[in-house]
Coordinates of C-alpha atoms in Angstrom, one line a residue:
M97 CA 16.4 32.0 18.4
A98 CA 17.0 29.5 15.7
L99 CA 14.5 26.9 17.0
K100 CA 12.4 30.1 17.9
R101 CA 12.3 31.2 14.5
L102 CA 11.5 27.8 13.5
K103 CA 8.3 27.4 15.3
T104 CA 6.8 30.5 14.2
L105 CA 7.7 29.7 10.4
F106 CA 5.8 25.7 11.4
S107 CA 3.0 27.9 12.6
M108 CA 2.9 30.2 10.2
I109 CA 2.9 27.3 7.3
C110 CA 0.4 25.7 10.0
F111 CA -2.1 28.0 8.9
V112 CA -2.1 29.0 5.7
S113 CA -1.6 25.3 5.3
W114 CA -5.4 25.5 7.2
V115 CA -7.2 28.6 5.0
F116 CA -5.9 26.9 2.0
F117 CA -7.7 23.6 2.8
F118 CA -11.2 25.5 4.0
T119 CA -10.9 27.9 0.7
V120 CA -10.9 25.2 -1.6
M121 CA -13.8 22.6 0.3
S122 CA -15.5 25.5 1.0
A123 CA -15.6 26.3 -3.4
Y124 CA -17.1 22.9 -3.9
A125 CA -20.7 22.4 -3.9
Y126 CA -22.4 19.0 -5.4
D127 CA -24.8 20.0 -7.7
H128 CA -27.5 17.9 -6.1
E129 CA -28.0 17.1 -2.6
R130 CA -30.1 14.0 -1.1
Y131 CA -30.3 13.0 2.0
V132 CA -31.2 9.8 4.3
D133 CA -31.8 9.1 8.1
I134 CA -32.8 5.5 9.1
T135 CA -33.9 7.8 12.5
N136 CA -36.0 10.3 11.4
G137 CA -36.1 9.7 7.9
A138 CA -39.4 8.6 5.5
D139 CA -39.4 6.7 2.5
T140 CA -42.6 9.8 1.5
N141 CA -40.0 12.9 2.0
S142 CA -38.5 14.8 -0.7
G143 CA -35.2 13.9 0.6
I144 CA -33.4 17.0 0.2
E145 CA -33.2 18.1 3.7
P146 CA -31.4 16.6 6.4
G147 CA -33.7 15.4 9.4
S148 CA -36.9 14.6 8.8
S149 CA -37.6 16.0 5.6
A150 CA -34.4 12.6 4.6
W151 CA -35.8 9.4 3.4
K152 CA -35.6 6.3 5.2
N153 CA -33.4 3.1 3.8
F154 CA -31.1 3.3 2.1
H155 CA -32.4 1.2 -0.2
F156 CA -34.9 3.6 -1.7
A157 CA -32.4 6.1 -1.2
V158 CA -30.1 4.8 -3.6
N159 CA -33.0 3.6 -5.5
K160 CA -34.9 7.4 -6.0
I161 CA -31.1 8.3 -7.1
N162 CA -30.4 5.7 -9.6
N163 CA -33.8 6.9 -11.7
D164 CA -34.2 10.9 -11.3
N165 CA -33.9 12.1 -14.6
S166 CA -33.4 16.1 -13.5
I167 CA -30.2 15.4 -12.4
L168 CA -28.2 15.4 -15.5
S169 CA -25.9 12.6 -16.2
S170 CA -23.0 15.1 -16.1
E171 CA -24.3 16.7 -12.9
T172 CA -22.7 15.2 -9.6
V173 CA -24.7 14.5 -6.7
I174 CA -24.3 13.3 -3.1
L175 CA -26.5 11.2 -0.4
Y176 CA -25.8 11.8 2.9
V177 CA -26.5 8.9 5.4
A178 CA -27.0 10.0 8.9
A179 CA -26.0 8.1 11.5
G180 CA -28.0 4.4 12.2
T181 CA -28.2 0.6 11.4
Y182 CA -29.2 0.6 7.9
P183 CA -30.7 -3.1 7.3
A184 CA -30.3 -5.4 4.6
A185 CA -33.0 -7.3 5.4
G186 CA -35.7 -8.3 2.5
A187 CA -36.9 -10.8 0.5
G188 CA -36.0 -9.3 -3.2
M189 CA -34.1 -6.7 -1.9
L190 CA -30.7 -6.2 -4.7
S191 CA -27.9 -4.8 -4.1
L192 CA -28.0 -1.7 -3.6
R193 CA -26.8 0.1 -6.9
I194 CA -24.6 3.2 -8.3
K195 CA -26.4 3.1 -11.7
R196 CA -24.7 6.8 -12.9
D197 CA -22.0 8.6 -13.5
N198 CA -20.7 11.6 -10.4
F199 CA -22.7 9.5 -7.6
T200 CA -21.8 9.9 -4.2
I201 CA -22.8 8.2 -0.9
K202 CA -21.1 10.2 2.3
G203 CA -21.9 8.6 5.7
E204 CA -22.4 11.2 8.5
N205 CA -19.8 8.7 10.7
R206 CA -17.6 5.9 9.6
E207 CA -17.9 3.8 13.0
T208 CA -21.8 4.8 13.0
T209 CA -23.2 5.1 9.9
I210 CA -24.3 1.0 9.5
L211 CA -24.8 -0.9 6.4
E212 CA -25.6 -4.3 8.6
G213 CA -25.9 -7.5 6.0
T214 CA -27.4 -9.7 8.4
G215 CA -30.7 -11.7 7.6
A216 CA -30.2 -10.1 3.6
D217 CA -31.5 -12.3 1.3
T218 CA -28.2 -13.9 -0.2
A219 CA -30.1 -14.8 -3.9
Y220 CA -30.0 -11.1 -4.6
W221 CA -28.6 -9.1 -2.1
V222 CA -25.2 -10.4 -2.1
D223 CA -22.9 -7.4 -2.4
G224 CA -23.1 -4.3 0.4
I225 CA -23.3 -1.8 -2.8
V226 CA -21.8 -2.7 -6.4
I227 CA -20.4 0.5 -9.1
M228 CA -22.0 -1.3 -11.9
P229 CA -20.1 -1.8 -15.3
G230 CA -19.7 2.1 -17.4
Y231 CA -19.8 4.6 -14.9
N232 CA -17.6 6.9 -13.7
N233 CA -17.1 9.1 -10.9
A234 CA -18.2 7.5 -7.8
L235 CA -17.5 8.2 -4.2
I236 CA -18.4 5.8 -1.5
A237 CA -16.7 7.4 2.4
D238 CA -17.6 7.1 5.8
L239 CA -19.3 4.3 6.2
T240 CA -19.1 0.8 8.1
I241 CA -20.5 -2.0 5.3
Q242 CA -20.6 -5.6 7.4
N243 CA -21.6 -9.0 7.4
F244 CA -22.3 -9.9 3.6
S245 CA -21.0 -13.4 3.3
P246 CA -24.1 -14.9 2.1
H247 CA -22.1 -18.0 0.2
P248 CA -19.1 -19.3 0.6
Y249 CA -18.3 -18.3 -3.0
N250 CA -19.4 -14.5 -3.1
G251 CA -20.9 -11.2 -0.9
S252 CA -18.0 -8.7 -1.1
G253 CA -18.4 -4.9 0.9
V254 CA -18.5 -3.3 -1.3
K255 CA -17.7 -4.3 -5.4
V256 CA -16.6 -2.9 -8.7
D257 CA -16.7 -4.1 -11.2
Q258 CA -14.9 -1.5 -14.6
G259 CA -14.9 2.0 -15.0
T260 CA -12.7 4.7 -13.8
G261 CA -12.8 7.7 -11.3
Y262 CA -14.1 5.7 -8.6
K263 CA -12.5 5.7 -4.8
I264 CA -13.7 4.0 -1.9
W265 CA -12.6 6.2 1.3
N266 CA -12.4 5.9 4.6
C267 CA -14.9 3.3 5.3
I268 CA -14.6 0.4 7.7
I269 CA -14.7 -3.0 6.3
K270 CA -15.5 -6.7 7.6
G271 CA -17.7 -10.0 8.5
C272 CA -18.0 -10.4 4.4
R273 CA -16.0 -13.0 1.8
Y274 CA -14.3 -10.2 -0.1
G275 CA -13.9 -6.9 1.9
V276 CA -13.1 -5.0 -1.9
F277 CA -13.5 -7.5 -4.5
V278 CA -12.9 -5.2 -8.2
T279 CA -12.6 -7.2 -11.2
T280 CA -13.2 -5.9 -14.9
T281 CA -16.5 -7.6 -17.7
S282 CA -15.3 -5.1 -21.3
R283 CA -12.5 -2.2 -20.2
E284 CA -10.1 -1.3 -17.3
S285 CA -10.8 -0.5 -14.4
S286 CA -9.1 1.2 -11.9
P287 CA -10.5 2.5 -7.9
D288 CA -8.4 4.7 -5.7
I289 CA -9.0 2.6 -2.5
E290 CA -7.8 4.9 0.4
E291 CA -7.5 5.0 4.4
L292 CA -10.2 2.0 4.8
L293 CA -10.4 -0.4 7.3
I294 CA -10.9 -4.3 6.8
C295 CA -10.7 -6.7 8.8
D296 CA -12.2 -10.5 9.5
N297 CA -13.3 -10.9 6.4
D298 CA -12.1 -13.9 3.8
Y299 CA -9.9 -11.5 1.9
G300 CA -9.4 -7.7 1.8
I301 CA -8.8 -6.8 -1.3
Y302 CA -9.3 -9.0 -4.1
I303 CA -8.5 -7.3 -7.8
D304 CA -9.4 -9.9 -10.7
A305 CA -8.2 -8.9 -13.9
Y306 CA -10.6 -11.5 -15.6
S307 CA -11.8 -9.9 -19.0
S308 CA -9.7 -6.8 -18.8
P309 CA -6.4 -4.7 -17.1
V310 CA -7.2 -3.6 -14.0
S311 CA -4.9 -0.7 -12.0
P312 CA -6.1 0.0 -8.4
T313 CA -4.0 2.3 -6.0
V314 CA -4.3 1.2 -2.3
T315 CA -3.0 3.4 0.6
E316 CA -2.8 3.9 3.8
C317 CA -5.3 1.2 4.7
S318 CA -5.3 -1.0 7.1
I319 CA -5.6 -5.0 6.1
Y320 CA -5.8 -7.2 8.9
N321 CA -7.4 -10.4 10.0
H322 CA -8.2 -12.3 6.9
T323 CA -8.6 -16.2 6.5
S324 CA -6.5 -15.8 2.9
S325 CA -5.0 -13.2 1.6
G326 CA -5.0 -9.6 2.9
I327 CA -4.6 -8.4 -1.3
K328 CA -4.5 -10.3 -4.3
I329 CA -4.2 -9.3 -7.4
I330 CA -4.8 -11.7 -10.5
T331 CA -4.9 -12.0 -14.1
Q332 CA -6.8 -13.6 -15.9
F333 CA -6.6 -11.4 -19.1
S334 CA -4.0 -11.3 -21.8
G335 CA -3.3 -7.8 -21.7
N336 CA -0.7 -5.5 -19.2
S337 CA -2.2 -4.5 -14.9
S338 CA -1.1 -2.6 -12.9
A339 CA -1.2 -0.8 -9.1
L340 CA 0.5 0.9 -6.7
I341 CA -0.3 -0.5 -3.5
D342 CA 1.4 2.2 -0.6
D343 CA 1.3 2.9 2.4
N344 CA -0.4 0.4 4.3
R345 CA -0.4 -1.8 7.5
I346 CA -1.4 -5.7 6.3
Y347 CA -1.3 -7.8 9.2
N348 CA -2.6 -11.0 11.0
N349 CA -3.5 -12.6 7.1
A350 CA -2.6 -16.4 5.6
T351 CA -0.3 -14.1 2.8
G352 CA 0.2 -10.3 3.0
I353 CA 0.1 -9.3 -0.6
E354 CA -0.6 -12.3 -2.9
L355 CA 0.7 -11.6 -6.8
M356 CA -0.9 -14.3 -9.5
A357 CA -0.6 -13.4 -13.2
T358 CA -2.3 -16.0 -14.6
D359 CA -2.6 -15.3 -18.4
G360 CA -1.9 -11.5 -18.6
D361 CA 1.6 -9.5 -17.1
I362 CA 1.6 -7.4 -13.7
E363 CA 3.4 -4.4 -12.8
P364 CA 2.9 -3.3 -8.9
Q365 CA 5.0 -0.9 -7.3
I366 CA 4.4 -2.3 -3.3
K367 CA 5.7 1.0 -1.8
H368 CA 6.1 1.7 1.8
N369 CA 4.3 -0.9 3.4
R370 CA 4.3 -2.4 6.9
I371 CA 3.3 -6.3 6.2
Y372 CA 3.5 -8.4 9.3
S373 CA 2.8 -11.1 11.2
N374 CA 0.9 -12.7 8.4
S375 CA 0.7 -16.9 8.2
S376 CA 2.4 -17.6 5.5
Y377 CA 4.0 -14.9 3.5
G378 CA 4.7 -10.9 3.8
V379 CA 4.9 -11.2 0.2
Y380 CA 3.7 -13.7 -2.4
S381 CA 4.7 -13.2 -5.8
S382 CA 4.1 -15.7 -9.3
A383 CA 4.1 -15.9 -12.6
T384 CA 2.4 -19.6 -14.1
G385 CA 0.5 -17.6 -17.2
G386 CA 2.0 -14.4 -17.7
N387 CA 5.4 -12.3 -16.4
L388 CA 5.4 -10.6 -13.3
S389 CA 7.5 -7.3 -12.9
P390 CA 7.1 -6.6 -9.2
V391 CA 8.6 -3.4 -7.6
I392 CA 8.9 -4.0 -3.7
K393 CA 10.8 -0.7 -2.4
A394 CA 11.3 0.6 1.2
N395 CA 8.9 -1.8 3.0
R396 CA 9.3 -2.9 7.1
I397 CA 8.8 -6.8 6.5
Y398 CA 8.4 -8.3 9.5
N399 CA 7.7 -11.6 11.9
N400 CA 6.5 -13.7 8.9
P401 CA 7.5 -17.5 7.5
T402 CA 9.2 -16.0 4.3
G403 CA 9.5 -12.4 4.0
I404 CA 9.5 -12.6 -0.1
Y405 CA 8.6 -15.5 -2.3
V406 CA 8.6 -14.8 -6.0
T407 CA 8.6 -17.5 -8.1
A408 CA 7.8 -18.1 -12.0
D409 CA 7.3 -21.9 -14.3
N410 CA 5.8 -22.6 -17.7
S411 CA 8.6 -20.9 -19.4
F412 CA 6.8 -17.2 -18.0
T413 CA 8.9 -14.8 -16.3
S414 CA 10.1 -12.9 -13.4
D415 CA 11.4 -9.6 -12.9
P416 CA 10.7 -7.8 -9.4
E417 CA 13.6 -5.6 -8.3
I418 CA 14.0 -5.3 -4.7
E419 CA 15.4 -2.6 -2.9
N420 CA 15.6 -0.7 0.8
N421 CA 13.4 -3.3 2.2
L422 CA 13.4 -3.9 6.3
I423 CA 12.8 -7.6 6.6
Y424 CA 13.5 -9.1 10.0
D425 CA 12.6 -11.6 12.9
T426 CA 11.0 -10.7 16.3
T427 CA 9.7 -13.4 17.5
S428 CA 11.0 -16.8 15.7
V429 CA 8.7 -16.7 12.8
M430 CA 10.7 -16.5 9.7
A431 CA 12.7 -19.4 8.1
D432 CA 13.6 -16.9 5.3
G433 CA 14.3 -14.0 4.5
I434 CA 13.8 -13.2 1.1
S435 CA 13.3 -16.5 -1.6
L436 CA 13.1 -17.4 -5.2
E437 CA 13.0 -20.4 -7.3
S438 CA 12.1 -21.4 -10.9
G439 CA 11.1 -23.8 -12.5
S440 CA 8.6 -25.7 -10.5
S441 CA 7.1 -27.3 -13.1
T442 CA 8.4 -26.9 -16.9
G443 CA 10.4 -24.4 -16.5
G444 CA 10.5 -20.9 -15.4
N445 CA 12.8 -17.1 -15.5
V446 CA 13.7 -15.7 -12.5
N447 CA 16.2 -12.4 -13.3
A448 CA 15.7 -10.3 -10.5
V449 CA 17.5 -7.4 -8.8
L450 CA 18.2 -7.3 -4.8
S451 CA 19.6 -3.9 -3.6
H452 CA 19.8 -1.5 -0.5
N453 CA 18.0 -4.5 1.9
T454 CA 18.6 -5.0 5.3
I455 CA 17.9 -8.8 6.4
V456 CA 18.5 -9.5 10.6
G457 CA 17.6 -12.9 11.7
G458 CA 15.7 -16.0 10.6
S459 CA 15.5 -20.1 10.8
G460 CA 16.5 -19.9 7.4
S461 CA 18.6 -18.1 4.7
S462 CA 18.9 -14.6 4.6
I463 CA 18.3 -14.9 0.5
K464 CA 17.7 -18.2 -0.3
F465 CA 17.8 -19.5 -4.5
N466 CA 16.9 -22.4 -5.7
K467 CA 16.7 -22.9 -9.2
L468 CA 14.0 -26.5 -10.1
S469 CA 14.5 -25.7 -13.8
G470 CA 14.1 -22.4 -16.4
T471 CA 16.7 -20.2 -15.2
L472 CA 17.8 -17.8 -12.2
T473 CA 19.8 -15.4 -12.0
A474 CA 20.9 -12.4 -10.2
S475 CA 22.1 -9.3 -8.4
V476 CA 22.8 -8.8 -4.5
K477 CA 24.2 -5.4 -3.6
Y478 CA 24.5 -3.2 -0.9
C479 CA 23.0 -5.3 1.5
I480 CA 23.8 -6.0 5.1
I481 CA 22.9 -9.9 6.0
S482 CA 23.3 -11.0 9.4
G483 CA 21.8 -13.4 12.0
A484 CA 20.5 -16.5 10.1
A485 CA 20.7 -20.0 11.7
G486 CA 21.7 -20.3 8.0
F487 CA 23.0 -19.0 5.7
G488 CA 23.2 -15.5 5.0
I489 CA 22.7 -16.2 0.7
E490 CA 22.4 -19.4 -0.1
D491 CA 22.0 -20.9 -3.6
I492 CA 20.6 -23.7 -4.6
A493 CA 21.7 -25.1 -8.2
S494 CA 21.0 -21.9 -9.5
T495 CA 22.2 -19.8 -12.9
S496 CA 24.0 -16.7 -12.0
I497 CA 24.0 -15.4 -8.4
A498 CA 26.5 -12.1 -8.7
V499 CA 27.3 -10.4 -5.1
D500 CA 28.9 -7.2 -4.4
Y501 CA 29.3 -4.6 -1.7
V502 CA 27.5 -7.4 0.8
A503 CA 27.8 -6.6 4.8
A504 CA 28.0 -10.5 5.6
Y505 CA 27.9 -11.2 9.8
N506 CA 27.1 -13.7 11.7
N507 CA 25.7 -16.2 9.6
V508 CA 25.6 -19.3 11.1
S509 CA 26.1 -22.1 8.4
G510 CA 27.6 -19.6 6.8
N511 CA 28.1 -16.4 4.4
F512 CA 27.8 -17.6 1.0
S513 CA 27.3 -21.3 -0.4
G514 CA 26.4 -22.6 -4.0
G515 CA 27.7 -20.6 -7.7
I516 CA 27.8 -17.5 -5.9
T517 CA 30.8 -14.9 -7.4
E518 CA 31.5 -12.3 -4.0
T519 CA 33.7 -9.3 -4.3
N520 CA 33.9 -6.4 -2.0
T521 CA 32.3 -8.3 1.7
V522 CA 32.4 -6.4 4.5
T523 CA 32.3 -9.7 7.1
A524 CA 32.3 -7.3 10.3
D525 CA 30.2 -6.5 12.5
P526 CA 27.0 -4.2 10.9
D527 CA 27.0 -2.2 14.1
L528 CA 23.4 -0.9 13.6
E529 CA 21.3 0.7 16.0
S530 CA 17.7 -1.7 17.3
D531 CA 15.8 0.4 14.6
F532 CA 18.4 -1.5 12.2
S533 CA 19.6 2.4 11.2
L534 CA 23.1 2.6 11.3
K535 CA 25.3 3.7 13.8
I536 CA 28.2 6.3 12.7
T537 CA 30.7 3.6 14.2
S538 CA 28.8 0.9 11.7
P539 CA 31.5 -0.2 9.2
C540 CA 28.7 -0.2 6.2
I541 CA 29.1 4.3 5.9
D542 CA 30.7 4.8 2.8
V543 CA 31.9 1.9 1.3
I544 CA 30.3 2.0 -2.3
P545 CA 32.3 4.4 -4.5
G546 CA 30.2 6.9 -5.9
T547 CA 31.2 5.6 -9.9
V548 CA 28.4 3.2 -9.5
T549 CA 25.6 3.5 -12.0
D550 CA 23.4 1.0 -10.1
A551 CA 22.6 3.0 -6.4
A552 CA 19.2 3.5 -4.5
D553 CA 19.2 7.5 -5.0
E554 CA 17.6 7.6 -1.3
D555 CA 17.3 5.2 1.3
F556 CA 14.3 3.3 4.2
A557 CA 13.3 6.9 5.1
G558 CA 13.2 8.9 2.2
I559 CA 17.0 10.6 2.9
S560 CA 18.8 11.1 -0.1
R561 CA 22.1 8.9 -1.5
P562 CA 24.9 9.9 -0.7
Q563 CA 25.3 11.6 2.1
K564 CA 29.1 11.8 2.5
K565 CA 31.8 13.5 0.3
S566 CA 35.8 12.5 1.7
D567 CA 38.4 15.5 1.2
S568 CA 39.5 14.6 -1.3
G569 CA 35.2 15.4 -3.4
Q570 CA 34.6 11.3 -4.2
L571 CA 31.2 10.3 -2.7
Y572 CA 30.0 7.4 -1.3
Y573 CA 27.1 4.9 -0.3
D574 CA 26.0 3.2 2.4
I575 CA 25.3 -0.3 2.9
G576 CA 21.7 -1.7 4.0
A577 CA 18.3 0.2 3.6
Y578 CA 19.2 3.5 5.7
E579 CA 22.1 5.5 4.3
Y580 CA 24.1 7.3 7.8
P581 CA 22.2 11.1 7.7
Y582 CA 25.5 12.4 8.5
K583 CA 25.8 15.5 6.0
P584 CA 23.8 18.8 7.0
C585 CA 20.8 19.6 5.8
D586 CA 20.8 22.9 4.6
V587 CA 17.5 25.0 6.1
V588 CA 16.5 28.6 4.5
I589 CA 15.3 30.7 7.3
P590 CA 12.7 34.1 6.2
D591 CA 13.3 37.1 7.5
I592 CA 10.5 37.7 10.6
P593 CA 9.8 41.7 12.2
N594 CA 11.2 42.3 14.8
D595 CA 14.0 39.8 15.2
D596 CA 17.2 41.4 14.5
A597 CA 19.0 39.9 17.0
V598 CA 19.5 36.3 13.9
P599 CA 21.1 37.5 10.2
D600 CA 18.7 36.1 8.0
D601 CA 21.0 33.9 5.9
T602 CA 21.4 30.2 5.8
D603 CA 21.8 27.4 9.1
D604 CA 23.1 24.4 9.3
I605 CA 20.5 22.1 11.0
P606 CA 22.2 18.2 11.1
C607 CA 19.6 16.0 10.2
F608 CA 21.1 13.3 11.9
I609 CA 19.6 15.1 15.1
G610 CA 16.3 13.2 14.2
T611 CA 15.4 10.9 11.6
L612 CA 11.6 9.8 10.2
H613 CA 11.6 5.6 10.3
R614 CA 8.7 4.0 9.1

């Protein structure tokens, strides 16, 4: 009966959500609507109605809107692009350039609305669509943009050059030098890049803080099959840049995510991504001309030769926080799970905090520290390190590595090497499920005292920590990326008319019936 009531409640929530979504979308209208249709349109038309009244050529339509003085700069305008293939061919034709505020370009369907770069004049039409400097609130949606790669160093599907309120959404971008290229000339660039399929370019997303900071958001994208990096962020400006890279699938690239502070600082957040089967690194982070403070949290990183690599040089500092990640190998590809190195040239400083990670397998070491010069210090807590052919934690001449409440098991060369100070180590089999969550018999459950102040407040799957309270009232945390979901969830079931068989109270539904795993 309780299940019946939950199903009824779920149906009610879905209905209310649908009504709300429809109402909001219906209430919003653009100030001006324009249409382009490669099949039915003509450039002699007004472009204010679809079909036979639409314009024909994409380039003509964008220029027409850019130069339309009847549209005020404060007003919104949308160009609806009918399905079809729009060629970029034509001598002397410049890239499609958005040169006004509040401009939206929306395709009919991202699979069938195609901007084709083959045959473009390589001296002029270099990038598919360019959002020009100084214009804000542009949206590009529901298009395929492909084959803009005129010569080795230029050619992007979409290029963004400074401004705010930019969004690139639900597009396919392939066959270009750069899928999306973000840069800055005189002020910050902060685009939202969401739900893109980016593949078969040299770089997937290339973000260059050239003369001002950047603060992009990249979410829910599939980024794969790139000869260089899936996502690259580089600073060439002495300011502070940031980035949020969240909930993406990044695979089959040379490097999944590449961070390079060459002149200026970066504070990126890399969360909830699947990063796998890249040929060099899952995440590569290098501080050689600025400081890097990456937060790498709750990612699934697997089948990369090195899962996470962090380095600092030239007296600059990297302060990574690496928490709640699953790092593992299923194809005999991974050597080291996490590798941190300082000072390959003239000295650098790495100060790392590693907590609640689960690292399984690899032909090298689960965690490796290598101080060539400078300083390398780290705190490794609450991690599971198991099944490495090398060491669990390998310390090559580092300054200070403190290890506490780590489960280290079945690492062939030994659990620890070098100058490691370890306490409260669990050496028994961590007893993991096939998805690396904890079995109820795991010795990693309820090990860490609740009095510690640096444990994570949730686990890899988003379950709150800690889950269990002892008979004495003391809370304990679990070791590893997963917290065992022991405590029941309190679900309040509201009153449903004509359902007198079940009292209106709180039912205890155990969380461990099912867990959402990324």
